[in-house]
mmCIF file of C-alpha atoms (C1' of nucleotides) in Angstrom:
data_model
loop_
_atom_site.group_PDB
_atom_site.id
_atom_site.type_symbol
_atom_site.label_atom_id
_atom_site.label_comp_id
_atom_site.label_asym_id
_atom_site.label_seq_id
_atom_site.Cartn_x
_atom_site.Cartn_y
_atom_site.Cartn_z
ATOM 1 C CA MET Y 234 -23.452 11.608 -1.265
ATOM 2 C CA ALA Y 235 -19.360 9.813 -1.551
ATOM 3 C CA ALA Y 236 -18.378 12.767 0.465
ATOM 4 C CA THR Y 237 -21.409 12.249 3.024
ATOM 5 C CA VAL Y 238 -19.903 8.785 3.039
ATOM 6 C CA LEU Y 239 -16.705 10.082 3.995
ATOM 7 C CA THR Y 240 -17.968 11.958 6.741
ATOM 8 C CA SER Y 241 -19.409 9.880 8.269
ATOM 9 C CA LEU Y 242 -16.415 7.272 7.391
ATOM 10 C CA SER Y 243 -14.264 9.179 8.938
ATOM 11 C CA THR Y 244 -15.996 9.668 12.315
ATOM 12 C CA SER Y 245 -16.370 5.906 13.907
ATOM 13 C CA PRO Y 246 -12.297 5.332 14.476
ATOM 14 C CA LEU Y 247 -12.388 1.911 13.407
ATOM 15 C CA VAL Y 248 -12.973 2.273 9.972
ATOM 16 C CA LEU Y 249 -9.355 2.378 9.756
ATOM 17 C CA ASN Y 250 -7.891 4.774 6.338
ATOM 18 C CA PRO Y 251 -8.941 2.442 3.174
ATOM 19 C CA THR Y 252 -5.802 3.286 1.464
ATOM 20 C CA SER Y 253 -3.033 2.641 3.928
ATOM 21 C CA GLY Y 254 -0.574 4.850 1.330
ATOM 22 C CA ALA Y 255 -2.278 7.921 2.279
ATOM 23 C CA PRO Y 256 -0.823 9.321 5.731
ATOM 24 C CA ALA Y 257 -3.749 9.775 8.083
ATOM 25 C CA ALA Y 258 -6.002 12.701 8.504
ATOM 26 C CA VAL Y 259 -7.019 11.490 11.408
ATOM 27 C CA PRO Y 260 -4.912 13.984 14.375
ATOM 28 C CA GLU Y 261 -3.703 12.088 16.688
ATOM 29 C CA ALA Y 262 -4.348 14.237 19.615
ATOM 30 C CA THR Y 263 -5.143 11.865 22.058
ATOM 31 C CA SER Y 264 -2.665 9.394 22.797
ATOM 32 C CA ARG Y 265 1.044 9.660 21.518
ATOM 33 C CA GLY Y 266 3.336 8.055 23.766
ATOM 34 C CA TRP Y 267 2.793 4.513 22.458
ATOM 35 C CA LYS Y 268 3.524 4.980 19.508
ATOM 36 C CA GLU Y 269 6.894 5.854 20.484
ATOM 37 C CA SER Y 270 6.921 3.547 22.032
ATOM 38 C CA LEU Y 271 6.652 1.539 19.146
ATOM 39 C CA SER Y 272 8.738 3.842 16.949
ATOM 40 C CA ALA Y 273 9.170 2.370 13.305
ATOM 41 C CA SER Y 274 7.082 -0.620 13.204
ATOM 42 C CA TYR Y 275 3.918 1.859 12.849
ATOM 43 C CA SER Y 276 4.687 4.585 11.804
ATOM 44 C CA SER Y 277 2.904 4.116 8.526
ATOM 45 C CA SER Y 278 -0.249 3.671 10.949
ATOM 46 C CA THR Y 279 -0.550 6.270 12.920
ATOM 47 C CA SER Y 280 -4.500 5.921 12.732
ATOM 48 C CA GLY Y 281 -5.613 2.644 13.749
ATOM 49 C CA ASN Y 282 -5.120 4.606 17.723
ATOM 50 C CA TRP Y 283 -7.667 2.614 18.746
ATOM 51 C CA SER Y 284 -7.074 4.322 22.302
ATOM 52 C CA TRP Y 285 -5.556 2.108 24.353
ATOM 53 C CA ASP Y 286 -4.610 5.041 26.385
ATOM 54 C CA ALA Y 287 -0.825 6.502 26.352
ATOM 55 C CA SER Y 288 -0.104 3.192 28.555
ATOM 56 C CA ASP Y 289 0.444 0.254 26.316
ATOM 57 C CA GLN Y 290 -1.208 -2.180 28.296
ATOM 58 C CA SER Y 291 0.580 -5.349 27.263
ATOM 59 C CA VAL Y 292 0.707 -4.247 23.781
ATOM 60 C CA PRO Y 293 -0.124 -7.837 22.673
ATOM 61 C CA SER Y 294 3.004 -9.451 20.774
ATOM 62 C CA THR Y 295 1.000 -8.807 17.598
ATOM 63 C CA PRO Y 296 0.480 -5.385 17.128
ATOM 64 C CA SER Y 297 -2.463 -6.084 15.198
ATOM 65 C CA PRO Y 298 -1.833 -3.105 12.849
ATOM 66 C CA PRO Y 299 -4.520 -1.205 10.922
ATOM 67 C CA LEU Y 300 -5.606 -3.927 8.660
ATOM 68 C CA SER Y 301 -8.057 -3.281 5.345
ATOM 69 C CA ASN Y 302 -10.652 -1.952 5.668
ATOM 70 C CA ASP Y 303 -12.229 -5.420 4.612
ATOM 71 C CA VAL Y 304 -10.286 -7.346 7.621
ATOM 72 C CA SER Y 305 -11.054 -4.862 10.370
ATOM 73 C CA LYS Y 306 -14.266 -5.319 9.606
ATOM 74 C CA SER Y 307 -15.332 -9.186 8.941
ATOM 75 C CA PHE Y 308 -12.994 -9.124 11.960
ATOM 76 C CA LEU Y 309 -15.820 -6.553 14.334
ATOM 77 C CA LEU Y 310 -18.390 -9.150 12.549
ATOM 78 C CA SER Y 311 -16.711 -11.868 13.449
ATOM 79 C CA SER Y 312 -16.392 -10.937 16.584
ATOM 80 C CA GLN Y 313 -19.204 -10.180 17.043
ATOM 81 C CA GLY Y 314 -20.315 -14.078 17.275
ATOM 82 C CA ASP Y 315 -22.346 -12.384 13.323
ATOM 83 C CA ASP Y 316 -22.393 -15.795 11.052
ATOM 84 C CA ASN Y 317 -24.788 -14.293 8.398
ATOM 85 C CA ILE Y 318 -21.890 -11.900 7.779
ATOM 86 C CA GLU Y 319 -19.596 -13.871 8.110
ATOM 87 C CA GLU Y 320 -20.942 -16.817 5.765
ATOM 88 C CA SER Y 321 -21.399 -13.744 3.001
ATOM 89 C CA GLU Y 322 -17.592 -12.112 3.854
ATOM 90 C CA THR Y 323 -16.206 -16.406 3.188
ATOM 91 C CA THR Y 324 -18.846 -16.445 -0.290
ATOM 92 C CA HIS Y 325 -17.253 -13.114 -1.071
ATOM 93 C CA PHE Y 326 -13.710 -14.730 -0.735
ATOM 94 C CA LEU Y 327 -14.976 -18.029 -2.176
ATOM 95 C CA PHE Y 328 -15.992 -16.188 -5.350
ATOM 96 C CA GLU Y 329 -13.933 -14.076 -5.296
ATOM 97 C CA ASP Y 330 -15.539 -10.994 -5.095
ATOM 98 C CA PRO Y 331 -13.594 -8.625 -8.343
ATOM 99 C CA ILE Y 332 -13.875 -5.731 -6.111
ATOM 100 C CA PRO Y 333 -15.071 -6.932 -3.031
ATOM 101 C CA ARG Y 334 -12.559 -3.338 -1.188
ATOM 102 C CA LYS Y 335 -15.271 -1.126 -3.249
ATOM 103 C CA ARG Y 336 -18.901 -3.145 -1.107
ATOM 104 C CA LYS Y 337 -17.600 -3.018 1.932
ATOM 105 C CA ASN Y 338 -16.216 0.720 2.465
ATOM 106 C CA SER Y 339 -19.554 1.689 1.782
ATOM 107 C CA MET Y 340 -21.497 -0.999 4.504
ATOM 108 C CA LYS Y 341 -22.303 1.667 7.691
ATOM 109 C CA VAL Y 342 -23.506 -0.624 10.410
ATOM 110 C CA MET Y 343 -26.202 1.745 12.154
ATOM 111 C CA PHE Y 344 -29.098 1.443 14.798
ATOM 112 C CA LYS Y 345 -32.184 1.926 13.971
ATOM 113 C CA CYS Y 346 -35.097 2.605 16.815
ATOM 114 C CA LEU Y 347 -37.776 0.052 16.476
ATOM 115 C CA TRP Y 348 -40.477 2.187 19.179
ATOM 116 C CA LYS Y 349 -43.570 2.761 17.529
ATOM 117 C CA ASN Y 350 -43.362 5.421 14.880
ATOM 118 C CA CYS Y 351 -39.926 6.337 15.995
ATOM 119 C CA ASP Y 352 -37.570 5.435 13.412
ATOM 120 C CA LYS Y 353 -34.853 7.139 14.715
ATOM 121 C CA VAL Y 354 -31.354 5.506 13.557
ATOM 122 C CA LEU Y 355 -28.097 6.694 15.326
ATOM 123 C CA SER Y 356 -25.022 5.006 14.557
ATOM 124 C CA THR Y 357 -23.348 4.257 17.784
ATOM 125 C CA SER Y 358 -25.322 1.772 20.036
ATOM 126 C CA SER Y 359 -24.695 4.021 23.103
ATOM 127 C CA GLY Y 360 -26.064 6.643 21.290
ATOM 128 C CA ILE Y 361 -29.696 4.239 20.036
ATOM 129 C CA GLN Y 362 -29.932 3.126 23.648
ATOM 130 C CA ARG Y 363 -29.594 6.561 24.910
ATOM 131 C CA HIS Y 364 -32.146 7.916 22.645
ATOM 132 C CA ILE Y 365 -34.631 4.446 24.041
ATOM 133 C CA ARG Y 366 -33.636 4.465 27.575
ATOM 134 C CA THR Y 367 -34.639 8.915 27.235
ATOM 135 C CA VAL Y 368 -36.811 9.418 25.589
ATOM 136 C CA HIS Y 369 -38.714 6.134 25.467
ATOM 137 C CA LEU Y 370 -38.307 4.192 28.880
ATOM 138 C CA GLY Y 371 -38.758 8.305 30.256
ATOM 139 C CA ARG Y 372 -35.684 7.622 32.159
ATOM 140 C CA ASN Y 373 -34.442 10.866 33.062
ATOM 141 C CA SER Y 374 -30.861 10.120 33.980
ATOM 142 C CA ASP Y 375 -28.019 10.601 31.827
ATOM 143 C CA SER Y 376 -25.169 8.442 32.983
ATOM 144 C CA ASP Y 377 -24.492 5.482 31.355
ATOM 145 C CA TYR Y 378 -25.643 3.504 33.124
ATOM 146 C CA SER Y 379 -28.334 0.739 31.303
ATOM 147 C CA ASP Y 380 -29.979 -2.026 32.346
ATOM 148 C CA GLY Y 381 -30.617 -3.870 28.776
ATOM 149 C CA GLU Y 382 -33.918 -2.919 28.389
ATOM 150 C CA GLU Y 383 -33.367 -0.809 26.029
ATOM 151 C CA ASP Y 384 -32.285 -4.373 23.847
ATOM 152 C CA PHE Y 385 -35.190 -4.553 22.773
ATOM 153 C CA TYR Y 386 -36.318 -1.981 21.263
ATOM 154 C CA TYR Y 387 -33.367 -1.486 18.404
ATOM 155 C CA SER Y 388 -31.749 -3.057 16.340
ATOM 156 C CA GLU Y 389 -28.497 -2.834 14.540
ATOM 157 C CA ILE Y 390 -29.134 -2.301 10.639
ATOM 158 C CA GLU Y 391 -26.851 -2.669 8.160
ATOM 159 C CA VAL Y 392 -26.182 -0.644 5.535
ATOM 160 C CA ASN Y 393 -24.640 -0.022 1.923
ATOM 161 C CA MET Y 394 -24.768 3.028 1.455
ATOM 162 C CA ASP Y 395 -23.460 2.174 -2.712
ATOM 163 C CA THR Y 396 -27.228 0.524 -3.711
ATOM 164 C CA LEU Y 397 -29.245 2.694 -0.576
ATOM 165 C CA SER Y 398 -27.871 6.103 -2.785
ATOM 166 C CA GLU Y 399 -28.241 4.360 -5.970
ATOM 167 C CA GLY Y 400 -31.823 2.914 -5.395
ATOM 168 C CA LEU Y 401 -32.930 6.436 -4.626
ATOM 169 C CA SER Y 402 -31.123 8.227 -7.641
ATOM 170 C CA SER Y 403 -32.571 5.574 -9.626
ATOM 171 C CA LEU Y 404 -36.197 5.485 -8.678
ATOM 172 C CA THR Y 405 -38.164 7.519 -11.219
ATOM 173 C CA PRO Y 406 -40.358 9.786 -9.669
ATOM 174 C CA THR Y 407 -43.235 8.039 -11.421
ATOM 175 C CA SER Y 408 -42.133 4.373 -11.372
ATOM 176 C CA PRO Y 409 -45.466 3.290 -10.815
ATOM 177 C CA THR Y 410 -42.757 -0.732 -9.260
ATOM 178 C CA THR Y 411 -41.895 1.166 -7.166
ATOM 179 C CA ALA Y 412 -45.228 1.733 -5.765
ATOM 180 C CA ALA Y 413 -44.225 -0.879 -2.530
ATOM 181 C CA PRO Y 414 -41.072 0.723 -1.558
ATOM 182 C CA PRO Y 415 -38.172 -1.351 0.353
ATOM 183 C CA PRO Y 416 -38.504 -0.942 4.167
ATOM 184 C CA ILE Y 417 -35.171 0.661 3.595
ATOM 185 C CA PHE Y 418 -34.893 3.607 7.435
ATOM 186 C CA PRO Y 419 -35.623 6.708 6.798
ATOM 187 C CA ALA Y 420 -31.403 8.828 5.097
ATOM 188 C CA PRO Y 421 -29.422 7.878 7.936
ATOM 189 C CA GLU Y 422 -28.542 10.824 9.989
ATOM 190 C CA LEU Y 423 -25.066 11.365 10.502
ATOM 191 C CA PRO Y 424 -23.169 11.201 13.766
ATOM 192 C CA HIS Y 425 -25.492 13.043 15.545
ATOM 193 C CA SER Y 426 -24.811 14.167 19.251
ATOM 194 C CA GLU Y 427 -23.145 11.808 20.133
ATOM 195 C CA PRO Y 428 -21.215 11.845 23.558
ATOM 196 C CA ALA Y 429 -18.141 9.902 24.713
ATOM 197 C CA GLN Y 430 -18.328 6.756 23.244
ATOM 198 C CA ILE Y 431 -16.857 8.041 20.236
ATOM 199 C CA ASN Y 432 -14.299 4.929 20.147
ATOM 200 C CA LEU Y 433 -17.155 1.952 20.998
ATOM 201 C CA ARG Y 434 -16.563 0.083 17.849
ATOM 202 C CA GLY Y 435 -12.898 -0.422 18.496
ATOM 203 C CA VAL Y 436 -14.006 -2.653 20.536
ATOM 204 C CA PRO Y 437 -16.723 -5.304 19.836
ATOM 205 C CA CYS Y 438 -19.741 -3.592 19.534
ATOM 206 C CA HIS Y 439 -21.974 -5.244 22.552
ATOM 207 C CA THR Y 440 -19.130 -4.408 25.410
ATOM 208 C CA PRO Y 441 -21.198 -2.300 27.187
ATOM 209 C CA LEU Y 442 -24.178 -4.610 27.507
ATOM 210 C CA SER Y 443 -22.521 -7.721 28.342
ATOM 211 C CA GLN Y 444 -20.967 -5.767 31.316
ATOM 212 C CA SER Y 445 -24.183 -4.626 32.760
ATOM 213 C CA ALA Y 446 -26.571 -7.492 31.300
ATOM 214 C CA PRO Y 447 -24.817 -10.721 32.179
ATOM 215 C CA SER Y 448 -26.470 -13.808 30.513
ATOM 216 C CA THR Y 449 -29.695 -13.652 32.690
ATOM 217 C CA LEU Y 450 -31.138 -11.303 30.560
ATOM 218 C CA CYS Y 451 -30.801 -13.521 27.963
ATOM 219 C CA HIS Y 452 -33.832 -15.996 29.449
ATOM 220 C CA ILE Y 453 -36.312 -12.472 29.738
ATOM 221 C CA ARG Y 454 -35.870 -12.464 26.474
ATOM 222 C CA THR Y 455 -37.525 -15.563 25.564
ATOM 223 C CA ASP Y 456 -39.960 -15.194 28.297
ATOM 224 C CA HIS Y 457 -39.973 -11.943 28.278
ATOM 225 C CA ALA Y 458 -44.271 -10.785 26.818
ATOM 226 C CA TYR Y 459 -42.141 -7.319 25.164
ATOM 227 C CA GLN Y 460 -43.052 -9.155 22.781
ATOM 228 C CA ALA Y 461 -46.530 -8.183 23.199
ATOM 229 C CA THR Y 462 -46.051 -5.616 23.609
ATOM 230 C CA ALA Y 463 -43.668 -4.075 21.261
ATOM 231 C CA PRO Y 464 -42.793 -1.140 19.471
ATOM 232 C CA VAL Y 465 -42.467 -2.536 16.498
ATOM 233 C CA SER Y 466 -44.291 -6.167 15.127
ATOM 234 C CA ILE Y 467 -41.581 -8.217 13.558
ATOM 235 C CA PRO Y 468 -41.708 -8.144 10.127
ATOM 236 C CA VAL Y 469 -43.866 -10.780 9.045
ATOM 237 C CA SER Y 470 -41.386 -12.011 6.534
ATOM 238 C CA SER Y 471 -38.683 -12.223 8.709
ATOM 239 C CA LYS Y 472 -36.447 -14.905 8.948
ATOM 240 C CA LEU Y 473 -37.185 -15.980 12.874
ATOM 241 C CA ILE Y 474 -34.761 -17.851 14.269
ATOM 242 C CA GLN Y 475 -34.546 -19.737 17.708
ATOM 243 C CA SER Y 476 -31.423 -20.623 19.784
ATOM 244 C CA GLU Y 477 -31.609 -21.885 23.219
ATOM 245 C CA SER Y 478 -29.493 -18.514 24.430
ATOM 246 C CA GLY Y 479 -32.031 -16.523 23.372
ATOM 247 C CA ILE Y 480 -33.254 -14.976 20.428
ATOM 248 C CA SER Y 481 -31.676 -14.553 17.681
ATOM 249 C CA MET Y 482 -33.016 -13.042 14.353
ATOM 250 C CA SER Y 483 -32.513 -11.552 10.795
ATOM 251 C CA TRP Y 484 -34.375 -9.744 7.768
ATOM 252 C CA GLN Y 485 -33.674 -9.511 4.588
ATOM 253 C CA SER Y 486 -35.688 -7.293 2.074
ATOM 254 C CA PRO Y 487 -37.679 -8.583 -0.101
ATOM 255 C CA PRO Y 488 -36.252 -10.997 -2.413
ATOM 256 C CA ILE Y 489 -34.529 -8.776 -5.024
ATOM 257 C CA ILE Y 490 -32.742 -10.800 -8.981
ATOM 258 C CA PHE Y 491 -29.808 -10.747 -7.763
ATOM 259 C CA LYS Y 492 -27.103 -10.606 -10.538
ATOM 260 C CA GLY Y 493 -24.523 -8.605 -10.493
ATOM 261 C CA LEU Y 494 -25.575 -5.285 -9.391
ATOM 262 C CA PRO Y 495 -26.327 -6.275 -5.516
ATOM 263 C CA GLY Y 496 -29.959 -4.733 -4.673
ATOM 264 C CA PRO Y 497 -31.287 -2.635 -1.974
ATOM 265 C CA VAL Y 498 -29.452 -5.525 0.329
ATOM 266 C CA SER Y 499 -29.778 -4.389 4.384
ATOM 267 C CA GLN Y 500 -29.950 -6.737 6.916
ATOM 268 C CA ILE Y 501 -31.755 -6.180 10.185
ATOM 269 C CA ARG Y 502 -30.957 -8.430 13.202
ATOM 270 C CA THR Y 503 -32.768 -7.378 16.554
ATOM 271 C CA VAL Y 504 -29.235 -6.993 18.547
ATOM 272 C CA GLY Y 505 -28.834 -10.021 21.533
ATOM 273 C CA ILE Y 506 -26.809 -9.930 24.439
ATOM 274 C CA GLY Y 507 -24.580 -13.178 24.403
ATOM 275 C CA GLU Y 508 -25.786 -14.948 21.792
ATOM 276 C CA LYS Y 509 -24.615 -17.157 21.027
ATOM 277 C CA ARG Y 510 -25.190 -18.757 17.312
ATOM 278 C CA GLN Y 511 -24.319 -22.152 15.210
ATOM 279 C CA PRO Y 512 -22.798 -21.228 11.983
ATOM 280 C CA ALA Y 513 -25.228 -23.509 10.405
ATOM 281 C CA GLN Y 514 -28.453 -22.091 11.521
ATOM 282 C CA HIS Y 515 -27.124 -18.512 10.233
ATOM 283 C CA ALA Y 516 -26.890 -19.939 6.415
ATOM 284 C CA THR Y 517 -30.241 -20.568 5.498
ATOM 285 C CA VAL Y 518 -30.874 -16.497 6.127
ATOM 286 C CA THR Y 519 -29.161 -14.070 4.213
ATOM 287 C CA LYS Y 520 -27.147 -16.567 2.699
ATOM 288 C CA ILE Y 521 -27.229 -13.717 -1.534
ATOM 289 C CA HIS Y 522 -24.362 -15.969 -3.114
ATOM 290 C CA THR Y 523 -23.297 -14.082 -6.257
ATOM 291 C CA SER Y 524 -23.884 -17.796 -8.105
ATOM 292 C CA ALA Y 525 -24.959 -16.404 -12.091
ATOM 293 C CA ALA Y 526 -27.123 -19.718 -11.422
ATOM 294 C CA PRO Y 527 -27.317 -22.956 -10.172
ATOM 295 C CA VAL Y 528 -25.073 -23.909 -13.816
ATOM 296 C CA PRO Y 529 -24.573 -27.568 -12.689
ATOM 297 C CA LYS Y 530 -22.226 -28.301 -16.283
ATOM 298 C CA PRO Y 531 -20.706 -31.722 -15.318
ATOM 299 C CA SER Y 532 -20.132 -32.817 -18.592
ATOM 300 C CA THR Y 533 -18.330 -30.657 -22.028
ATOM 301 C CA GLY Y 534 -20.848 -27.407 -21.800
ATOM 302 C CA ALA Y 535 -22.102 -26.468 -24.095
ATOM 303 C CA ARG Y 536 -19.885 -25.050 -26.950
ATOM 304 C CA LYS Y 537 -20.398 -22.045 -28.229
ATOM 305 C CA PRO Y 538 -23.039 -21.796 -30.878
ATOM 306 C CA ARG Y 539 -19.268 -21.272 -33.791
ATOM 307 C CA GLY Y 540 -19.315 -17.942 -34.609
ATOM 308 C CA GLU Y 541 -20.446 -16.154 -38.200
ATOM 309 C CA ALA Y 542 -17.362 -14.665 -39.304
ATOM 310 C CA LYS Y 543 -15.161 -17.192 -41.971
ATOM 311 C CA LYS Y 544 -12.533 -17.962 -40.192
ATOM 312 C CA CYS Y 545 -8.673 -18.150 -42.318
ATOM 313 C CA ARG Y 546 -9.346 -21.738 -43.383
ATOM 314 C CA LYS Y 547 -11.922 -20.192 -45.318
ATOM 315 C CA VAL Y 548 -10.488 -16.817 -46.272
ATOM 316 C CA TYR Y 549 -7.098 -17.879 -47.701
ATOM 317 C CA GLY Y 550 -7.532 -21.999 -48.032
ATOM 318 C CA MET Y 551 -5.858 -24.894 -47.337
ATOM 319 C CA GLU Y 552 -3.534 -24.483 -49.948
ATOM 320 C CA LYS Y 553 -2.266 -21.205 -48.147
ATOM 321 C CA LYS Y 554 -2.050 -22.616 -44.242
ATOM 322 C CA ASP Y 555 0.589 -19.923 -43.153
ATOM 323 C CA MET Y 556 -1.397 -16.883 -44.427
ATOM 324 C CA TRP Y 557 -3.555 -18.557 -41.174
ATOM 325 C CA CYS Y 558 -2.850 -16.936 -37.853
ATOM 326 C CA THR Y 559 -1.926 -19.036 -35.326
ATOM 327 C CA ALA Y 560 -5.051 -19.953 -33.216
ATOM 328 C CA CYS Y 561 -6.309 -21.173 -37.222
ATOM 329 C CA ARG Y 562 -3.175 -22.588 -37.699
ATOM 330 C CA TRP Y 563 -3.440 -25.165 -34.334
ATOM 331 C CA LYS Y 564 -7.016 -25.621 -34.476
ATOM 332 C CA LYS Y 565 -7.984 -22.661 -32.493
ATOM 333 C CA ALA Y 566 -10.737 -20.799 -31.787
ATOM 334 C CA CYS Y 567 -9.721 -18.154 -34.126
ATOM 335 C CA GLN Y 568 -7.489 -15.106 -33.175
ATOM 336 C CA ARG Y 569 -7.746 -13.056 -36.031
ATOM 337 C CA PHE Y 570 -11.607 -13.683 -37.334
ATOM 338 C CA THR Y 571 -13.649 -13.305 -33.766
ATOM 339 C CA ASP Y 572 -17.450 -13.243 -33.312
ATOM 340 C "C1'" DA O 135 -18.696 -33.461 -46.044
ATOM 341 C "C1'" DT O 136 -16.559 -29.815 -44.192
ATOM 342 C "C1'" DT O 137 -15.823 -26.724 -41.187
ATOM 343 C "C1'" DG O 138 -14.475 -24.729 -36.531
ATOM 344 C "C1'" DC O 139 -12.261 -25.904 -31.971
ATOM 345 C "C1'" DC O 140 -12.169 -28.324 -27.750
ATOM 346 C "C1'" DG O 141 -9.198 -30.699 -25.147
ATOM 347 C "C1'" DG O 142 -5.350 -33.924 -24.525
ATOM 348 C "C1'" DG O 143 -1.624 -34.477 -25.962
ATOM 349 C "C1'" DT O 144 4.360 -33.821 -27.226
ATOM 350 C "C1'" DT O 145 8.309 -31.069 -27.658
ATOM 351 C "C1'" DA E 89 5.114 -21.953 -23.573
ATOM 352 C "C1'" DA E 90 4.448 -23.035 -28.830
ATOM 353 C "C1'" DC E 91 3.440 -26.300 -31.239
ATOM 354 C "C1'" DC E 92 0.195 -30.442 -33.143
ATOM 355 C "C1'" DC E 93 -3.920 -33.365 -33.893
ATOM 356 C "C1'" DG E 94 -7.836 -36.105 -32.924
ATOM 357 C "C1'" DG E 95 -12.673 -36.125 -32.547
ATOM 358 C "C1'" DC E 96 -16.291 -34.163 -31.315
ATOM 359 C "C1'" DA E 97 -20.585 -30.178 -33.168
ATOM 360 C "C1'" DA E 98 -22.175 -26.712 -36.355
ATOM 361 C "C1'" DT E 99 -22.513 -26.330 -40.774
#
DNA sequence: ATTGCCGGGTT
DNA sequence: AACCCGGCAAT
C-alpha cells in the first residue's frame, strides 16, 4: 500500500519530495534552462519545477521553492478557496499535531464521478471531466473544451490513504458492526490515462474551468434543474450550505468517535467554480478537532489520585531525610517510587 | 494526624 | 536551574 501511495504521489508534480534531503528522483527532462539561470540557489530543489517553460517569465523574487509537503498542500487548498481544509489545518497547528506530516502525506485529492451507477474515480479533474464528457454527456469530441457542465457530475474528494488502508485492513471479515460500510468509494485507481495535463496540480485546480466557465455558471448552478436529474442524490446527512455565489456543500462520513486514531475521514464536496466562500460558514462542517474532551478545567484540576507506592518519606522516615530522592526532599512528586 | 505533592516562592 | 515551603487533599 505504501508503495502504491508513493507511486501515485510521485506522479503528481505538486506533491513534492517530502524529504528535502533526498535528491529528487524526478527526472527533469523538461526544462533545464531556468535552473541554470537560477544556479546555486536552486540546486537543492530540482523537484520543484512546476513547468513554467524554460523562459523564465518573471520568476518572482521569492521563487517559492518546494516547500514541505504540508505547506504546499495547504497552499494549494487555500488557493482553491477551500476553507474547510484550511480550518482543519489551522486546528492542526493550534493543537500542535505531533505528526502532521505523516497524516497529510497520506491525503490525496481524487475526483469522483457522480453519475448514477458510475463510481469512477480519477485522480485529475481533467480526467474526470473528460470521462464525463465522453461517457455520460456523449460528447465524442476529444478536445479538451469544457463548457463546465461536467462540473455537476463529479465531486472532488479528499481521501486519507492511511486510514483508508487501515480501516480496510482492520475490518474483520465477519465483523457484524460493519454491516453498513462507510460510503467510501471503490479503491482509487492509480493515475489512469492522464493525457497532457500531468501538471494540472501545479495550478489551482479550477483553472481550466474558470477559463472556460465564467461566473455566469454559478447562476446556472442555483436555479438549474439539474438537481432533479442529478445523477446521484445528495447524501441525506450532508450539510448543505448555500452562498450567494453558488452552492457549496460538504459531506462527511458518519460520525466517528475521533479519539486519537483517525477514522476513515473523507471529505466530499462538489466542485464549484467561483466559489466565494465565507470562512464562518465552514466552521460548522468538517471540523474534526482533536481535543480529547470538552475539559473545561477552570480551576485547579482534580488532583492525582495519589499513588499506591510508598514514597521516600514513608520508606526512610523523617530521620533519614537525606536518603530521600530530591523530589521528595523538595516536597515534589516522588521520583524514586513512581506509580 | 499523617502523607504526598502542587503551586508558588527564593536563591 | 536548585532549593524551599505553605497549604491542600487523600489517606
